[in-house]
Amino acid sequence: MKILLITAEEWNDYVYGNGVLTNWFTDFDAEFAQIYTSPGLPNNRVCHKYFQIDERQMVKSLYSSCKAGRKVEIPTNTEQGTTKSNAQRQGIYGLFKKLSMWMHTPVVMLQDLIWVTGRYDKKTLRLFIEEFKPDVVFCPQLGNPKMWRLERLIKGMTSAPFVVFTGDDEASYQQISYSPLFWLRRWYCHRSLKNNIGIFSHYFMHSVEQAQYYTCKYGIPTSTLYKCGDFSTDFVSKPVGKPIRLVYAGRLYCNRWKTLAEIGKALHEINKNGERMILDIYTQEAMTEEQRKALCSENSVYMKGSVNPKQLKDVYCNADIALHVESMDKKNRLATRVSFSTKIIDLMTSSCAILAVCWNRHCGYQYLHNNDAAFCVDDYNNILSMLQRIVDNSTLVQKYARKAYECGLKNHTREKIQKQIRDKFEEVIAHAKR
């Protein structure tokens, strides 16, 4: 089977967010090629053919005879080390990233304009696709005008069926913003998605609710798809620490830090007569003064800085409960509603119990709650009672650590997830040949 990937990011295992491709396709019996739209270089052990189109090329195509798109040579062993720093990108891409932190929607709309008006090197792109001869095209993405235009273009160059994956709310109106530009772009995305739906044979997504909505509204077959986990070893119960150690590893954005601060307030109450439960936070983000005051040792919250993936495994081995948190404010609740953190599957393999503090319509919360795989809290007012319950009966930690592992073993082994992907690809390929 030959699989052509269309992605926004290069397949680089050292760039944030790309690990899911390696997670899905390690030891997957297929040949891969990738077309991507960022300036970095690839770095992985699975794919060996690449075609790059980036913002600099697109901008240049607007004022010169140069067109966007080039075949990328595989970096040599001596060059591989330099690709590990691609997360810190320079040039136009880096400039847009920095500007978007201050005026997000105008910058994103400018990028949209560049990508929908820039000129592709269609001849070189077509040659790349024809030489590879894909059996199926797979598009893991956050849908946007850039990707939708590229998908339509490639659809005209191959008869292979398209399968799409999204883990985000691409175009619905269930958002909050007071910016007219935000809603103008949202309307454009909504319309563009409708125009592209016809070229897709199947839509994977994280959220059951979103999958049902897409099937009902667009008439397209959908199903949920999650990350694989390593469940190759048997679950071994470990003693609960004294004090009980909670761990959060990740970003503080989208007001996640406020949820962590509420946990800290509950810990302050629990620990009035002695430290019975603590929270360690591992993050590489710089903190504001407000965040420092809220996430402080007085509330039994300890900031630990950043750790690499190998170190994080050791952190979880020495912890009792791993946290999955999202913001509870309305704007961020809606923004993250259909997002399923890939870390949830990692937490199932961590040997820890999981505590999820999220809106009850968040798809990650619903999944954990429906599978009874975590302690679940959907209201700040209930955090204290949940933590008190755990402190008073610490055997619950061991019980839910096992439940989390068993859920992962049942639903998220590499064999099960890869079989799901392969079966779907073979189904759409067979249907396309009829």
mmCIF file of C-alpha atoms in Angstrom, residues 144-288:
data_model
loop_
_atom_site.group_PDB
_atom_site.id
_atom_site.type_symbol
_atom_site.label_atom_id
_atom_site.label_comp_id
_atom_site.label_asym_id
_atom_site.label_seq_id
_atom_site.Cartn_x
_atom_site.Cartn_y
_atom_site.Cartn_z
ATOM 1 C CA ASN A 144 -8.222 25.793 6.771
ATOM 2 C CA PRO A 145 -8.294 27.562 3.390
ATOM 3 C CA LYS A 146 -4.624 26.732 2.759
ATOM 4 C CA MET A 147 -5.073 22.989 3.182
ATOM 5 C CA TRP A 148 -8.441 22.822 1.447
ATOM 6 C CA ARG A 149 -7.097 24.509 -1.695
ATOM 7 C CA LEU A 150 -4.091 22.179 -1.746
ATOM 8 C CA GLU A 151 -6.325 19.122 -1.321
ATOM 9 C CA ARG A 152 -8.534 20.190 -4.241
ATOM 10 C CA LEU A 153 -5.457 20.725 -6.390
ATOM 11 C CA ILE A 154 -4.014 17.293 -5.570
ATOM 12 C CA LYS A 155 -7.391 15.629 -6.084
ATOM 13 C CA GLY A 156 -7.143 16.716 -9.713
ATOM 14 C CA MET A 157 -3.781 14.946 -10.021
ATOM 15 C CA THR A 158 -4.640 11.494 -8.651
ATOM 16 C CA SER A 159 -7.536 9.065 -8.662
ATOM 17 C CA ALA A 160 -6.624 7.811 -5.179
ATOM 18 C CA PRO A 161 -9.353 8.243 -2.526
ATOM 19 C CA PHE A 162 -8.923 10.839 0.240
ATOM 20 C CA VAL A 163 -9.242 10.062 3.952
ATOM 21 C CA VAL A 164 -9.129 12.990 6.378
ATOM 22 C CA PHE A 165 -8.472 13.290 10.096
ATOM 23 C CA THR A 166 -9.194 16.313 12.278
ATOM 24 C CA GLY A 167 -8.837 16.747 16.011
ATOM 25 C CA ASP A 168 -10.296 20.252 16.163
ATOM 26 C CA ASP A 169 -13.405 22.310 15.535
ATOM 27 C CA GLU A 170 -12.615 23.376 11.979
ATOM 28 C CA ALA A 171 -15.563 25.466 10.925
ATOM 29 C CA SER A 172 -18.561 25.333 13.262
ATOM 30 C CA TYR A 173 -20.149 28.440 14.739
ATOM 31 C CA GLN A 174 -19.959 27.116 18.320
ATOM 32 C CA GLN A 175 -17.310 29.653 19.297
ATOM 33 C CA ILE A 176 -17.119 32.956 21.150
ATOM 34 C CA SER A 177 -15.493 36.075 19.706
ATOM 35 C CA TYR A 178 -16.325 39.777 19.532
ATOM 36 C CA SER A 179 -14.210 40.289 16.416
ATOM 37 C CA PRO A 180 -16.074 40.758 13.105
ATOM 38 C CA LEU A 181 -12.947 39.476 11.342
ATOM 39 C CA PHE A 182 -13.107 36.230 13.325
ATOM 40 C CA TRP A 183 -16.682 35.591 12.197
ATOM 41 C CA LEU A 184 -15.899 36.594 8.603
ATOM 42 C CA ARG A 185 -13.104 34.026 8.494
ATOM 43 C CA ARG A 186 -15.296 31.452 10.246
ATOM 44 C CA TRP A 187 -17.972 31.918 7.579
ATOM 45 C CA TYR A 188 -15.351 31.505 4.848
ATOM 46 C CA CYS A 189 -13.990 28.322 6.480
ATOM 47 C CA HIS A 190 -17.509 26.931 6.880
ATOM 48 C CA ARG A 191 -18.209 27.499 3.190
ATOM 49 C CA SER A 192 -14.820 26.120 2.095
ATOM 50 C CA LEU A 193 -15.283 22.935 4.119
ATOM 51 C CA LYS A 194 -18.649 22.336 2.443
ATOM 52 C CA ASN A 195 -16.948 22.707 -0.950
ATOM 53 C CA ASN A 196 -14.282 20.136 -0.049
ATOM 54 C CA ILE A 197 -16.435 17.488 1.625
ATOM 55 C CA GLY A 198 -17.265 15.905 -1.732
ATOM 56 C CA ILE A 199 -13.659 14.836 -2.370
ATOM 57 C CA PHE A 200 -13.332 12.950 0.944
ATOM 58 C CA SER A 201 -14.196 9.253 1.223
ATOM 59 C CA HIS A 202 -13.985 9.105 5.013
ATOM 60 C CA TYR A 203 -13.487 11.485 7.951
ATOM 61 C CA PHE A 204 -11.672 10.411 11.116
ATOM 62 C CA MET A 205 -12.011 12.566 14.242
ATOM 63 C CA HIS A 206 -11.657 12.391 18.015
ATOM 64 C CA SER A 207 -15.142 13.474 19.021
ATOM 65 C CA VAL A 208 -18.157 11.160 18.776
ATOM 66 C CA GLU A 209 -20.416 14.231 18.816
ATOM 67 C CA GLN A 210 -18.486 15.869 15.962
ATOM 68 C CA ALA A 211 -18.492 12.629 13.958
ATOM 69 C CA GLN A 212 -22.264 12.338 14.264
ATOM 70 C CA TYR A 213 -22.679 16.003 13.296
ATOM 71 C CA TYR A 214 -20.540 15.655 10.135
ATOM 72 C CA THR A 215 -22.406 12.527 9.042
ATOM 73 C CA CYS A 216 -25.766 14.199 9.604
ATOM 74 C CA LYS A 217 -24.875 17.561 8.027
ATOM 75 C CA TYR A 218 -22.601 16.491 5.164
ATOM 76 C CA GLY A 219 -23.568 12.859 4.580
ATOM 77 C CA ILE A 220 -19.957 11.688 4.847
ATOM 78 C CA PRO A 221 -18.904 8.444 6.590
ATOM 79 C CA THR A 222 -17.091 9.207 9.864
ATOM 80 C CA SER A 223 -15.507 7.371 12.775
ATOM 81 C CA THR A 224 -13.330 8.159 15.777
ATOM 82 C CA LEU A 225 -9.574 7.567 15.734
ATOM 83 C CA TYR A 226 -7.179 7.853 18.658
ATOM 84 C CA LYS A 227 -3.486 7.503 19.376
ATOM 85 C CA CYS A 228 -1.738 4.175 20.063
ATOM 86 C CA GLY A 229 -0.209 3.372 23.427
ATOM 87 C CA ASP A 230 2.443 0.917 24.551
ATOM 88 C CA PHE A 231 0.657 -1.742 26.583
ATOM 89 C CA SER A 232 3.180 -4.514 25.940
ATOM 90 C CA THR A 233 3.896 -5.108 29.631
ATOM 91 C CA ASP A 234 1.438 -6.263 32.276
ATOM 92 C CA PHE A 235 -0.003 -3.717 34.689
ATOM 93 C CA VAL A 236 1.812 -3.672 38.018
ATOM 94 C CA SER A 237 0.100 -1.916 40.910
ATOM 95 C CA LYS A 238 2.356 0.368 42.938
ATOM 96 C CA PRO A 239 1.998 1.628 46.513
ATOM 97 C CA VAL A 240 0.317 5.015 46.971
ATOM 98 C CA GLY A 241 2.690 7.725 48.141
ATOM 99 C CA LYS A 242 2.518 9.759 51.319
ATOM 100 C CA PRO A 243 1.713 12.461 50.500
ATOM 101 C CA ILE A 244 -0.307 11.496 47.420
ATOM 102 C CA ARG A 245 1.449 13.076 44.450
ATOM 103 C CA LEU A 246 -0.513 14.675 41.593
ATOM 104 C CA VAL A 247 1.393 15.510 38.399
ATOM 105 C CA TYR A 248 0.532 17.836 35.527
ATOM 106 C CA ALA A 249 2.842 17.956 32.503
ATOM 107 C CA GLY A 250 1.991 20.306 29.657
ATOM 108 C CA ARG A 251 1.106 23.818 28.650
ATOM 109 C CA LEU A 252 -0.719 26.395 30.736
ATOM 110 C CA TYR A 253 -2.452 28.139 27.814
ATOM 111 C CA CYS A 254 -6.190 28.488 27.159
ATOM 112 C CA ASN A 255 -6.529 29.196 30.898
ATOM 113 C CA ARG A 256 -5.583 25.666 31.897
ATOM 114 C CA TRP A 257 -3.535 27.293 34.642
ATOM 115 C CA LYS A 258 -6.748 28.557 36.238
ATOM 116 C CA THR A 259 -8.005 24.991 36.559
ATOM 117 C CA LEU A 260 -4.683 24.009 38.140
ATOM 118 C CA ALA A 261 -5.034 26.978 40.503
ATOM 119 C CA GLU A 262 -8.467 25.714 41.584
ATOM 120 C CA ILE A 263 -6.893 22.350 42.356
ATOM 121 C CA GLY A 264 -4.306 24.237 44.401
ATOM 122 C CA LYS A 265 -7.056 25.931 46.420
ATOM 123 C CA ALA A 266 -8.566 22.537 47.206
ATOM 124 C CA LEU A 267 -5.152 21.198 48.248
ATOM 125 C CA HIS A 268 -4.741 24.169 50.592
ATOM 126 C CA GLU A 269 -7.907 23.086 52.415
ATOM 127 C CA ILE A 270 -6.962 19.410 52.490
ATOM 128 C CA ASN A 271 -3.483 20.111 53.849
ATOM 129 C CA LYS A 272 -4.436 22.476 56.692
ATOM 130 C CA ASN A 273 -3.477 19.860 59.283
ATOM 131 C CA GLY A 274 -0.520 18.373 57.424
ATOM 132 C CA GLU A 275 0.524 17.727 53.835
ATOM 133 C CA ARG A 276 -1.527 14.786 52.545
ATOM 134 C CA MET A 277 -1.581 15.584 48.817
ATOM 135 C CA ILE A 278 0.659 17.727 46.567
ATOM 136 C CA LEU A 279 0.741 18.848 42.938
ATOM 137 C CA ASP A 280 3.899 18.969 40.806
ATOM 138 C CA ILE A 281 3.670 20.928 37.529
ATOM 139 C CA TYR A 282 6.121 20.363 34.675
ATOM 140 C CA THR A 283 6.002 23.019 31.952
ATOM 141 C CA GLN A 284 8.439 24.927 29.772
ATOM 142 C CA GLU A 285 6.239 28.019 29.602
ATOM 143 C CA ALA A 286 7.249 31.322 31.163
ATOM 144 C CA MET A 287 4.821 32.282 33.920
ATOM 145 C CA THR A 288 3.144 35.611 34.630
#
